[in-house]
Short mmCIF file of C-alpha atoms in Angstrom, two decimals:
data_model
loop_
_atom_site.label_atom_id
_atom_site.label_comp_id
_atom_site.label_asym_id
_atom_site.label_seq_id
_atom_site.Cartn_x
_atom_site.Cartn_y
_atom_site.Cartn_z
CA UNK K 13 0.13 -0.19 0.05
CA UNK K 14 1.52 3.20 -1.12
CA UNK K 15 0.42 6.46 0.35
CA UNK K 16 1.20 10.12 -0.71
CA UNK K 17 1.04 13.03 1.60
CA UNK K 18 1.17 16.56 -0.18
CA UNK K 19 2.13 18.94 2.62
CA UNK K 20 4.75 20.67 4.67
CA UNK K 21 4.93 18.20 7.54
CA UNK K 22 5.34 14.64 7.14
CA UNK K 23 2.79 12.59 9.34
CA UNK K 24 5.17 9.80 9.73
CA UNK K 25 7.57 10.55 12.67
CA UNK K 26 9.21 8.50 15.56
CA UNK K 27 5.88 8.35 17.64
CA UNK K 28 3.88 6.69 14.17
CA UNK K 29 3.94 2.84 13.99
CA UNK K 30 3.72 2.22 10.20
CA UNK K 31 1.97 -0.72 9.11
CA UNK K 32 4.70 -3.31 7.50
CA UNK K 33 3.20 -3.21 3.95
CA UNK K 34 2.48 0.68 3.94
CA UNK K 35 4.90 2.78 2.29
CA UNK K 36 4.42 6.57 3.14
CA UNK K 37 5.85 9.51 1.01
CA UNK K 38 5.85 12.89 1.81
CA UNK K 39 6.04 16.01 -0.55
CA UNK K 40 5.30 19.55 -1.09
CA UNK K 41 3.09 20.62 -3.80
CA UNK K 42 6.18 22.40 -5.84
CA UNK K 43 8.18 18.85 -5.52
CA UNK K 44 5.71 16.62 -7.15
CA UNK K 45 7.19 16.19 -10.26
CA UNK K 46 10.87 15.71 -8.76
CA UNK K 47 9.41 13.21 -6.60
CA UNK K 48 7.62 11.43 -9.30
CA UNK K 49 11.01 11.30 -11.50
CA UNK K 50 12.68 9.99 -8.53
CA UNK K 51 10.31 7.16 -7.98
CA UNK K 52 10.15 6.45 -11.78
CA UNK K 53 13.79 5.89 -11.83
CA UNK K 54 13.89 3.53 -8.79
CA UNK K 55 10.88 1.43 -10.72
CA UNK K 56 13.14 1.55 -13.79
CA UNK K 57 15.94 0.33 -11.73
CA UNK K 58 14.10 -2.48 -10.29
CA UNK K 59 13.07 -4.09 -13.74
CA UNK K 60 14.50 -7.10 -15.37
CA UNK K 61 17.30 -6.12 -18.16
CA UNK K 62 16.86 -6.52 -21.93
CA UNK K 63 19.67 -8.48 -23.39
CA UNK K 64 20.95 -5.07 -24.59
CA UNK K 65 21.39 -3.89 -21.04
CA UNK K 66 18.42 -1.81 -21.36
CA UNK K 67 15.51 -1.86 -18.93
CA UNK K 68 11.82 -2.43 -19.98
CA UNK K 69 10.43 0.67 -20.59
CA UNK K 70 7.06 0.64 -19.06
CA UNK K 71 6.64 2.06 -15.43
CA UNK K 72 3.43 3.23 -13.98
CA UNK K 73 3.58 5.01 -10.34
CA UNK K 74 0.28 4.21 -8.40
CA UNK K 75 -0.91 5.60 -5.13
CA UNK K 76 -3.65 3.92 -3.04
CA UNK K 77 -4.38 7.24 -1.71
CA UNK K 78 -2.96 10.89 -2.03
CA UNK K 79 -3.78 13.34 0.97
CA UNK K 80 -3.57 16.98 0.99
CA UNK K 81 -2.66 18.51 4.45
CA UNK K 82 -1.33 21.81 3.23
CA UNK K 83 -3.17 24.70 1.22
CA UNK K 84 -2.18 24.40 -2.60
CA UNK K 85 -3.04 25.23 -6.10
CA UNK K 86 -5.21 22.60 -8.20
CA UNK K 87 -2.94 22.51 -10.82
CA UNK K 88 -0.05 21.70 -9.00
CA UNK K 89 -1.58 18.38 -8.60
CA UNK K 90 -1.64 17.70 -12.18
CA UNK K 91 1.23 15.25 -12.41
CA UNK K 92 -0.60 13.05 -10.12
CA UNK K 93 -3.82 12.66 -12.62
CA UNK K 94 -2.63 9.00 -13.74
CA UNK K 95 -0.87 7.88 -10.28
CA UNK K 96 -4.42 7.74 -8.36
CA UNK K 97 -7.65 6.07 -8.86
CA UNK K 98 -10.95 8.51 -8.69
CA UNK K 99 -12.34 8.64 -4.65
CA UNK K 100 -8.58 7.97 -3.97
CA UNK K 101 -7.61 11.70 -3.29
CA UNK K 102 -8.29 13.34 0.19
CA UNK K 103 -8.23 16.82 1.79
CA UNK K 104 -7.54 16.66 5.87
CA UNK K 105 -9.97 18.38 7.89
CA UNK K 106 -9.19 21.90 8.68
CA UNK K 107 -7.10 22.45 5.15
CA UNK K 108 -8.85 25.06 2.83
CA UNK K 109 -8.74 24.64 -1.08
CA UNK K 110 -9.64 26.60 -3.56
CA UNK K 111 -12.39 25.92 -5.95
CA UNK K 112 -11.76 23.47 -8.43
CA UNK K 113 -11.84 23.74 -12.27
CA UNK K 114 -14.63 22.22 -14.56
CA UNK K 115 -12.03 19.79 -15.83
CA UNK K 116 -9.50 19.54 -13.18
CA UNK K 117 -8.05 17.06 -10.91
CA UNK K 118 -10.54 17.71 -8.07
CA UNK K 119 -13.45 16.94 -10.29
CA UNK K 120 -11.94 13.96 -12.26
CA UNK K 121 -10.84 12.26 -8.80
CA UNK K 122 -13.99 13.03 -6.71
CA UNK K 123 -11.97 14.89 -4.05
CA UNK K 124 -13.15 13.97 -0.70
CA UNK K 125 -12.57 15.27 2.90
CA UNK K 126 -10.64 12.91 5.41
CA UNK K 127 -13.03 12.89 8.33
CA UNK K 128 -11.44 11.21 10.51
CA UNK K 129 -11.78 12.03 14.49
CA UNK K 130 -8.62 11.22 16.30
CA UNK K 131 -4.67 11.81 15.88
CA UNK K 132 -2.64 10.98 13.17
CA UNK K 133 -1.45 7.36 14.20
CA UNK K 134 -5.43 7.14 14.12
CA UNK K 135 -5.72 8.48 10.56
CA UNK K 136 -3.20 6.38 9.27
CA UNK K 137 -4.70 3.43 10.61
CA UNK K 138 -7.84 4.12 9.03
CA UNK K 139 -6.29 4.31 5.64
CA UNK K 140 -4.62 1.02 6.18
CA UNK K 141 -8.17 -0.29 7.19
CA UNK K 142 -10.22 1.13 4.04
CA UNK K 143 -7.53 1.28 0.79
CA UNK K 144 -7.13 -2.72 0.76
CA UNK K 145 -6.90 -3.59 -2.99
CA UNK K 146 -9.91 -6.45 -3.20
CA UNK K 147 -13.46 -6.54 -3.27
CA UNK K 148 -15.51 -9.21 -1.91
CA UNK K 149 -19.03 -9.89 -0.95
CA UNK K 150 -21.11 -13.30 -0.32
CA UNK K 151 -24.11 -14.27 2.01
CA UNK K 152 -25.78 -16.47 4.04
CA UNK K 153 -28.61 -18.04 1.85
CA UNK K 154 -32.12 -18.73 2.66
CA UNK K 155 -31.93 -22.38 2.53
CA UNK K 156 -29.46 -22.19 5.25
CA UNK K 157 -32.01 -20.77 7.76
CA UNK K 158 -33.15 -22.78 10.59
CA UNK K 159 -36.62 -21.96 12.04
CA UNK K 160 -36.84 -22.38 15.93
CA UNK K 161 -38.75 -25.13 16.72
CA UNK K 162 -40.46 -23.03 19.53
CA UNK K 163 -42.43 -21.39 16.48
CA UNK K 164 -45.94 -22.92 15.89
CA UNK K 165 -47.11 -20.78 13.46
CA UNK K 166 -46.80 -21.27 9.40
CA UNK K 167 -43.64 -21.46 7.49
CA UNK K 168 -43.51 -21.43 3.69
CA UNK K 169 -40.73 -20.53 1.19
CA UNK K 170 -40.75 -18.40 -2.38
CA UNK K 171 -37.69 -20.46 -3.74
CA UNK K 172 -34.48 -18.73 -2.86
CA UNK K 173 -36.23 -15.27 -2.24
CA UNK K 174 -37.36 -15.24 0.91
CA UNK K 175 -39.08 -17.48 3.91
CA UNK K 176 -42.49 -16.43 4.93
CA UNK K 177 -43.16 -17.15 8.89
CA UNK K 178 -46.58 -16.19 9.59
CA UNK K 179 -48.46 -16.58 13.49
CA UNK K 180 -47.70 -15.69 17.04
CA UNK K 181 -44.19 -14.63 17.69
CA UNK K 182 -44.68 -14.33 21.25
CA UNK K 183 -45.36 -11.38 23.88
CA UNK K 184 -41.70 -11.08 24.70
CA UNK K 185 -38.76 -11.14 22.37
CA UNK K 186 -38.04 -15.02 21.78
CA UNK K 187 -35.52 -16.88 18.95
CA UNK K 188 -37.24 -17.07 15.62
CA UNK K 189 -34.55 -18.46 13.31
CA UNK K 190 -30.63 -19.03 12.81
CA UNK K 191 -28.61 -19.23 10.29
CA UNK K 192 -26.98 -22.82 9.85
CA UNK K 193 -23.50 -21.59 8.98
CA UNK K 194 -21.57 -18.80 11.24
CA UNK K 195 -19.90 -15.85 9.88
CA UNK K 196 -16.38 -15.80 9.51
CA UNK K 197 -14.00 -13.14 10.14
CA UNK K 198 -10.94 -11.34 8.34
CA UNK K 199 -8.57 -8.90 8.70
CA UNK K 200 -10.60 -6.13 7.65
CA UNK K 201 -14.20 -4.70 8.64
CA UNK K 202 -17.01 -6.59 7.53
CA UNK K 203 -20.48 -5.18 6.45
CA UNK K 204 -23.72 -6.65 6.88
CA UNK K 205 -26.95 -6.34 5.45
CA UNK K 206 -30.05 -8.32 6.57
CA UNK K 207 -33.05 -8.78 3.97
CA UNK K 208 -36.37 -9.18 5.55
CA UNK K 209 -40.09 -7.45 5.49
CA UNK K 210 -43.35 -7.35 7.33
CA UNK K 211 -46.18 -8.71 5.26
CA UNK K 212 -49.09 -8.18 8.12
CA UNK K 213 -49.72 -7.50 11.54
CA UNK K 214 -47.52 -5.75 14.26
CA UNK K 215 -44.22 -8.06 14.76
CA UNK K 216 -40.83 -6.63 16.01
CA UNK K 217 -37.55 -8.26 15.40
CA UNK K 218 -33.86 -7.70 15.99
CA UNK K 219 -30.71 -9.64 14.90
CA UNK K 220 -28.31 -11.23 17.57
CA UNK K 221 -24.50 -11.89 16.63
CA UNK K 222 -22.92 -13.84 19.09
CA UNK K 223 -19.01 -13.79 18.78
CA UNK K 224 -16.99 -16.48 19.60
CA UNK K 225 -13.41 -16.56 20.89
CA UNK K 226 -11.05 -17.58 18.23
CA UNK K 227 -9.77 -21.41 18.68
CA UNK K 228 -12.68 -22.34 20.62
CA UNK K 229 -16.29 -23.68 20.09
CA UNK K 230 -17.73 -22.94 23.19
CA UNK K 231 -16.61 -19.42 24.51
CA UNK K 232 -18.86 -16.99 23.45
CA UNK K 233 -18.11 -13.12 24.25
CA UNK K 234 -20.98 -10.39 24.73
CA UNK K 235 -23.54 -10.59 21.91
CA UNK K 236 -24.27 -7.60 19.50
CA UNK K 237 -27.84 -6.87 19.57
CA UNK K 238 -29.15 -4.60 16.22
CA UNK K 239 -32.64 -3.39 16.67
CA UNK K 240 -34.90 -2.69 13.29
CA UNK K 241 -33.37 1.04 13.07
CA UNK K 242 -29.83 0.01 13.32
CA UNK K 243 -30.66 -2.45 10.39
CA UNK K 244 -31.95 0.02 8.41
CA UNK K 245 -28.35 0.82 6.88
CA UNK K 246 -25.39 -2.02 6.87
CA UNK K 247 -23.69 -2.53 9.82
CA UNK K 248 -19.98 -2.43 10.42
CA UNK K 249 -18.26 -5.17 12.13
CA UNK K 250 -14.52 -3.83 13.18
CA UNK K 251 -11.74 -6.43 12.96
CA UNK K 252 -11.23 -8.30 15.93
CA UNK K 253 -8.13 -10.69 16.19
CA UNK K 254 -10.06 -12.23 19.40
CA UNK K 255 -12.75 -13.07 17.41
CA UNK K 256 -13.41 -16.20 15.21
CA UNK K 257 -16.94 -16.70 14.07
CA UNK K 258 -20.20 -15.14 14.52
CA UNK K 259 -23.26 -16.94 15.22
CA UNK K 260 -26.27 -15.19 13.93
CA UNK K 261 -29.90 -15.30 15.10
CA UNK K 262 -33.23 -13.21 14.74
CA UNK K 263 -35.34 -12.80 17.51
CA UNK K 264 -38.96 -11.58 17.27
CA UNK K 265 -42.40 -10.48 18.97
CA UNK K 266 -45.74 -9.69 18.17
CA UNK K 267 -48.08 -11.39 15.94
CA UNK K 268 -48.02 -11.24 11.78
CA UNK K 269 -45.98 -12.01 9.10
CA UNK K 270 -42.79 -11.79 8.31
CA UNK K 271 -40.26 -12.61 5.21
CA UNK K 272 -36.45 -12.94 5.45
CA UNK K 273 -34.17 -12.91 2.59
CA UNK K 274 -30.43 -13.75 2.76
CA UNK K 275 -27.94 -12.13 5.12
CA UNK K 276 -25.40 -10.45 2.94
CA UNK K 277 -21.81 -9.71 4.26
CA UNK K 278 -19.06 -7.99 2.37
CA UNK K 279 -15.56 -6.34 3.12
CA UNK K 280 -16.26 -2.84 4.59
CA UNK K 281 -14.34 0.05 3.74
CA UNK K 282 -15.81 1.79 6.76
CA UNK K 283 -17.58 4.65 5.20
CA UNK K 284 -15.17 5.26 1.91
CA UNK K 285 -17.48 3.02 -0.28
CA UNK K 286 -19.47 -0.16 -1.02
CA UNK K 287 -16.90 -2.88 -2.35
CA UNK K 288 -14.59 -0.34 -3.44
CA UNK K 289 -13.55 3.20 -2.75
CA UNK K 290 -16.63 5.18 -4.11
CA UNK K 291 -18.97 2.23 -4.38
CA UNK K 292 -22.69 3.15 -3.37
CA UNK K 293 -25.69 1.25 -2.68
CA UNK K 294 -29.69 1.40 -2.51
CA UNK K 295 -32.35 -0.74 -1.16
CA UNK K 296 -36.06 -0.59 -1.10
CA UNK K 297 -38.83 -1.28 1.61
CA UNK K 298 -38.02 -5.24 1.43
CA UNK K 299 -34.46 -4.44 1.84
CA UNK K 300 -33.35 -5.87 -1.32
CA UNK K 301 -30.46 -3.84 -3.02
CA UNK K 302 -28.40 -2.74 -6.04
CA UNK K 303 -24.94 -1.56 -6.26
CA UNK K 304 -23.30 1.33 -8.14
CA UNK K 305 -19.65 2.76 -8.88
CA UNK K 306 -19.34 6.26 -10.96
CA UNK K 307 -16.12 7.19 -12.62
CA UNK K 308 -16.18 10.58 -13.90
CA UNK K 309 -13.10 9.39 -16.22
CA UNK K 310 -11.67 12.32 -18.50
CA UNK K 311 -15.41 14.05 -18.11
CA UNK K 312 -15.63 13.77 -21.92
CA UNK K 313 -18.79 12.16 -23.47
CA UNK K 314 -20.39 9.78 -23.84
CA UNK K 315 -21.23 8.22 -20.38
CA UNK K 316 -20.76 4.32 -20.60
CA UNK K 317 -23.21 2.34 -18.25
CA UNK K 318 -22.20 -1.39 -17.67
CA UNK K 319 -24.79 -3.67 -16.00
CA UNK K 320 -22.87 -6.56 -14.57
CA UNK K 321 -23.64 -10.16 -15.48
CA UNK K 322 -24.88 -12.93 -13.31
CA UNK K 323 -22.26 -12.97 -10.41
CA UNK K 324 -22.44 -15.47 -7.46
CA UNK K 325 -19.39 -13.59 -5.36
CA UNK K 326 -20.85 -9.87 -4.59
CA UNK K 327 -19.42 -6.98 -5.91
CA UNK K 328 -18.48 -4.94 -9.16
CA UNK K 329 -17.94 -6.32 -12.55
CA UNK K 330 -16.43 -4.60 -15.61
CA UNK K 331 -13.90 -2.06 -13.98
CA UNK K 332 -11.15 -3.02 -16.20
CA UNK K 333 -12.92 -2.88 -19.60
CA UNK K 334 -15.03 0.02 -18.81
CA UNK K 335 -11.79 1.90 -17.47
CA UNK K 336 -9.77 0.82 -20.78
CA UNK K 337 -12.21 3.32 -22.51
CA UNK K 338 -10.85 6.38 -20.68
CA UNK K 339 -14.06 7.75 -20.57
CA UNK K 340 -16.57 8.31 -17.67
CA UNK K 341 -18.43 5.15 -16.95
CA UNK K 342 -21.14 3.86 -14.64
CA UNK K 343 -20.84 0.32 -13.29
CA UNK K 344 -24.40 -1.30 -11.71
CA UNK K 345 -24.45 -4.44 -9.66
CA UNK K 346 -27.55 -6.85 -8.58
CA UNK K 347 -26.33 -8.66 -5.45
CA UNK K 348 -29.69 -10.19 -5.02
CA UNK K 349 -30.56 -13.82 -5.14
CA UNK K 350 -27.97 -16.75 -6.30
CA UNK K 351 -26.33 -14.20 -8.57
CA UNK K 352 -28.59 -11.46 -9.58
CA UNK K 353 -32.21 -10.57 -10.13
CA UNK K 354 -31.95 -8.97 -13.64
CA UNK K 355 -32.08 -5.38 -12.28
CA UNK K 356 -36.13 -5.42 -12.25
CA UNK K 357 -38.12 -5.75 -8.83
CA UNK K 358 -40.04 -2.88 -7.00
CA UNK K 359 -41.12 0.34 -8.59
CA UNK K 360 -39.02 1.95 -6.04
CA UNK K 361 -36.03 -0.10 -6.79
CA UNK K 362 -36.16 0.61 -10.62
CA UNK K 363 -36.68 4.02 -10.22
CA UNK K 364 -33.63 4.65 -8.33
CA UNK K 365 -31.61 2.86 -11.19
CA UNK K 366 -32.97 5.43 -13.66
CA UNK K 367 -32.24 8.41 -10.79
CA UNK K 368 -28.35 7.12 -10.42
CA UNK K 369 -27.80 7.08 -14.32
CA UNK K 370 -29.44 10.65 -14.46
CA UNK K 371 -27.37 11.84 -11.40
CA UNK K 372 -24.13 11.20 -13.35
CA UNK K 373 -25.17 12.53 -16.29
CA UNK K 374 -25.98 15.47 -14.22
CA UNK K 375 -22.91 15.43 -12.81
CA UNK K 376 -20.77 15.20 -16.14
CA UNK K 377 -23.20 17.89 -17.78
CA UNK K 378 -24.09 15.52 -20.44
CA UNK K 379 -27.57 15.00 -22.40
CA UNK K 380 -29.39 11.66 -22.13
CA UNK K 381 -28.34 11.23 -25.78
CA UNK K 382 -24.28 11.48 -24.57
CA UNK K 383 -25.19 7.54 -22.77
CA UNK K 384 -23.96 4.26 -23.76
CA UNK K 385 -25.84 1.32 -22.15
CA UNK K 386 -24.17 -1.93 -22.03
CA UNK K 387 -23.98 -5.35 -20.47
CA UNK K 388 -22.89 -9.24 -20.93
CA UNK K 389 -25.74 -12.07 -20.34
CA UNK K 390 -27.81 -10.77 -17.44
CA UNK K 391 -26.60 -7.22 -17.68
CA UNK K 392 -28.09 -7.26 -21.29
CA UNK K 393 -31.55 -7.72 -19.47
CA UNK K 394 -30.80 -3.94 -17.72
CA UNK K 395 -29.18 -2.00 -20.63
CA UNK K 396 -32.30 -3.16 -22.83
CA UNK K 397 -34.52 -2.46 -20.02
CA UNK K 398 -33.64 0.89 -19.10
CA UNK K 399 -32.96 2.14 -22.57
CA UNK K 400 -36.17 3.16 -22.72
CA UNK K 401 -36.13 5.67 -20.28
CA UNK K 402 -33.21 7.25 -22.17
CA UNK K 403 -33.23 6.86 -25.90
CA UNK K 404 -29.11 6.92 -25.35
CA UNK K 405 -26.73 7.20 -28.04
CA UNK K 406 -25.85 3.22 -28.27
CA UNK K 407 -26.73 -0.04 -26.57
CA UNK K 408 -23.90 -2.60 -26.62
CA UNK K 409 -24.77 -6.01 -25.47
CA UNK K 410 -23.56 -9.55 -25.90
CA UNK K 411 -25.81 -12.90 -25.42
CA UNK K 412 -29.04 -10.65 -24.91
CA UNK K 413 -32.06 -11.74 -22.39
CA UNK K 414 -35.65 -10.52 -23.03
CA UNK K 415 -37.93 -13.12 -21.98
CA UNK K 416 -36.54 -14.56 -18.92
CA UNK K 417 -40.11 -16.06 -18.19
CA UNK K 418 -39.35 -18.36 -21.26
CA UNK K 419 -35.65 -19.23 -19.52
CA UNK K 420 -37.61 -20.51 -16.65
CA UNK K 421 -40.18 -22.43 -18.52
CA UNK K 422 -36.97 -24.74 -20.36
CA UNK K 423 -35.69 -25.51 -16.88
CA UNK K 424 -37.80 -28.74 -16.88
CA UNK K 425 -36.93 -30.12 -19.85
CA UNK K 426 -34.23 -28.11 -21.72
CA UNK K 427 -31.91 -27.21 -18.88
CA UNK K 428 -32.75 -29.65 -15.82
CA UNK K 429 -31.01 -28.35 -12.68
CA UNK K 430 -29.55 -25.73 -14.48
CA UNK K 431 -29.80 -21.69 -13.82
CA UNK K 432 -32.76 -21.87 -11.60
CA UNK K 433 -32.20 -18.60 -10.56
CA UNK K 434 -34.29 -17.46 -13.31
CA UNK K 435 -37.03 -19.18 -11.13
CA UNK K 436 -36.42 -17.13 -8.23
CA UNK K 437 -36.52 -14.02 -10.37
CA UNK K 438 -39.91 -15.17 -11.39
CA UNK K 439 -40.71 -15.26 -8.06
CA UNK K 440 -39.47 -12.16 -6.85
CA UNK K 441 -41.24 -9.99 -9.69
CA UNK K 442 -44.36 -11.76 -10.21
CA UNK K 443 -45.09 -14.00 -6.88
CA UNK K 444 -46.18 -16.77 -8.92
CA UNK K 445 -44.72 -19.63 -10.87
CA UNK K 446 -47.51 -20.46 -13.06
CA UNK K 447 -47.36 -20.15 -16.76
CA UNK K 448 -49.48 -16.91 -16.67
CA UNK K 449 -46.75 -15.61 -14.54
CA UNK K 450 -44.19 -16.33 -16.92
CA UNK K 451 -46.10 -14.63 -19.76
CA UNK K 452 -46.33 -11.73 -17.43
CA UNK K 453 -42.31 -11.63 -16.56
CA UNK K 454 -41.50 -11.55 -20.54
CA UNK K 455 -44.77 -8.94 -21.25
CA UNK K 456 -43.00 -6.90 -18.48
CA UNK K 457 -39.69 -6.47 -20.53
CA UNK K 458 -41.76 -5.81 -23.73
CA UNK K 459 -44.39 -2.93 -22.50
CA UNK K 460 -41.18 -1.43 -20.67
CA UNK K 461 -38.92 -1.56 -24.11
CA UNK K 462 -41.86 -0.42 -26.70
CA UNK K 463 -42.43 2.74 -24.89
CA UNK K 464 -39.47 4.19 -27.12
CA UNK K 465 -39.00 4.40 -30.63
CA UNK K 466 -35.32 4.58 -30.50
CA UNK K 467 -35.01 6.54 -33.56
CA UNK K 468 -31.37 8.10 -32.48
CA UNK K 469 -30.30 4.78 -30.74
CA UNK K 470 -27.68 2.39 -32.36
CA UNK K 471 -28.04 -1.22 -31.27
CA UNK K 472 -25.09 -3.31 -30.94
CA UNK K 473 -25.92 -7.24 -30.60
CA UNK K 474 -23.77 -10.19 -30.10
CA UNK K 475 -25.63 -13.56 -30.00
CA UNK K 476 -25.33 -17.23 -29.46
CA UNK K 477 -27.21 -18.82 -32.53
CA UNK K 478 -28.07 -22.02 -30.29
CA UNK K 479 -28.63 -19.77 -27.26
CA UNK K 480 -30.39 -22.50 -24.81
CA UNK K 481 -31.23 -19.51 -22.11
CA UNK K 482 -33.44 -17.15 -24.30
CA UNK K 483 -33.10 -18.43 -28.04
CA UNK K 484 -35.84 -15.96 -29.11
CA UNK K 485 -34.17 -12.66 -27.81
CA UNK K 486 -32.67 -11.44 -30.61
CA UNK K 487 -34.85 -12.31 -33.24
CA UNK K 488 -37.63 -10.61 -31.14
CA UNK K 489 -35.25 -7.48 -30.92
CA UNK K 490 -34.83 -7.34 -34.53
CA UNK K 491 -38.26 -7.47 -35.31
CA UNK K 492 -39.32 -4.66 -32.91
CA UNK K 493 -36.61 -2.51 -33.84
CA UNK K 494 -36.48 -2.63 -37.33
CA UNK K 495 -40.29 -1.69 -37.51
CA UNK K 496 -38.85 1.73 -35.84
CA UNK K 497 -35.92 2.01 -38.63
CA UNK K 498 -33.14 1.72 -35.90
CA UNK K 499 -29.62 1.30 -36.79
CA UNK K 500 -28.94 -2.35 -35.47
CA UNK K 501 -25.24 -4.34 -35.66
CA UNK K 502 -25.50 -8.33 -35.41
CA UNK K 503 -22.73 -10.88 -35.05
CA UNK K 504 -24.12 -14.37 -34.34
CA UNK K 505 -21.63 -17.36 -32.97
CA UNK K 506 -22.40 -21.06 -33.15
CA UNK K 507 -23.33 -22.57 -29.91
CA UNK K 508 -25.25 -22.42 -26.47
CA UNK K 509 -25.16 -19.51 -24.20
CA UNK K 510 -22.07 -20.06 -22.64
CA UNK K 511 -20.23 -21.82 -25.45
CA UNK K 512 -18.03 -19.29 -26.70
CA UNK K 513 -17.76 -16.25 -24.25
CA UNK K 514 -14.40 -14.97 -25.49
CA UNK K 515 -16.01 -14.24 -28.82
CA UNK K 516 -18.82 -12.35 -27.54
CA UNK K 517 -16.83 -10.23 -25.21
CA UNK K 518 -14.43 -9.37 -27.94
CA UNK K 519 -16.96 -8.19 -30.45
CA UNK K 520 -18.31 -6.64 -27.19
CA UNK K 521 -15.16 -4.47 -26.85
CA UNK K 522 -14.55 -4.15 -30.83
CA UNK K 523 -18.19 -2.32 -31.40
CA UNK K 524 -17.72 -0.35 -28.43
CA UNK K 525 -14.72 1.30 -29.56
CA UNK K 526 -16.22 1.54 -32.82
CA UNK K 527 -19.12 3.46 -31.87
CA UNK K 528 -16.88 5.99 -29.37
CA UNK K 529 -14.78 6.73 -32.78
CA UNK K 530 -17.64 7.31 -35.04
CA UNK K 531 -19.91 9.06 -32.61
CA UNK K 532 -16.95 11.16 -30.43
CA UNK K 533 -13.73 11.17 -32.15
CA UNK K 534 -12.13 8.95 -29.63
CA UNK K 535 -9.36 7.03 -30.77
CA UNK K 536 -7.92 3.79 -29.28
CA UNK K 537 -5.14 1.37 -29.62
#
């Protein structure tokens, strides 16, 4: 981990204990070019030598965070433009900076205050805890929920979406359910998020996390009790070397019906972002959530939006390919169900997707026509579904989904025991699992998609000719778009849905680059 401090006096002194794998650099603003030149030369000297004695030429300096601790002019930081990621630029509390320029580093790197209460050691430890390089999240799932034998009411399941408990929960709080598997601990903080909702009556709940001392199965520490108010936002468990696992249970009282989905857990950045620095989330009344990450790039149009594909590990997908395009981009992920819920759900959840895209356009000062929506597999559904809300410049997709109801219908004979998550999507959206529900789910897409003429939108579609998930998607898209006179590029590859993802991905990026060159004069390669 490399941290660069810009200021007159270094935070690191004899009283500071620096983590073993943290490197700390300090320089004043006017000396930044000299420091970068020195570090570049050192990096070159560490590279292996070519046969002629020269070093390999490519050296990229990178800092996990840049912290401004003295007042300076924005342009003095320009040499650092490619040395730090967005959301990695901070100004210490109490330091006043001039207003940034429209295309300066403050806007491109989303300058934020380092609002940490405490001494210098506390601030350095906080940076160390929040600027690790990976992202990860998972869930304790609905099938892993054990309902208490004391509960005498009705229990029924909506697939893997939720378990419903209906009846008397007691006048006082009593154990209602436990998650069969414990939650392990890591060297970083963890964030937990419980999906639950009330269907009827007046029940109340709380979540109890019981820590178990590391190395013991029976040495329990003081439980952590989270009220419903505390469950309105993700709860952060700080790292604790003494704790090995947490046992998790839900207690309830009152009368009515409750629904419980999975319990999500992920590496926490303790207020600096969800999954990654700058990552965000939103949820609806059922506590179902979507995640998003906005990067301003070079602040030049268009805004590239990428909807993640099916992903069992929770987190963002597509950062590398979107960043390689150098422009502004927005990643949207769906951590619901087994690997995603196709970006559809409650009206409030869908409205928030539109709001997030519009807010990103507003930050950049772009029109809705300065927008490309994109995705692969499950992500294609999101790109197509929300295209009618914007009439974007282009939609770029690979292996499209439009008729998820048909995907569910094919489980029984065409793909036994494969991609059963599609049935959970059906239950989550329609509440049923009958033929009419499948048709309703199909129609939900087409009712939305056909709201727009897409007169100024270009569609680039790569598809599998023998797609066994949604074999009608491309043909139906072509039929609907041809009627509107829309400009369409298509490319088919022999095979089933997952037979040739490499070719689909190559074509996806080729079309993306071509659209950016033709429409905006961006040059790549």
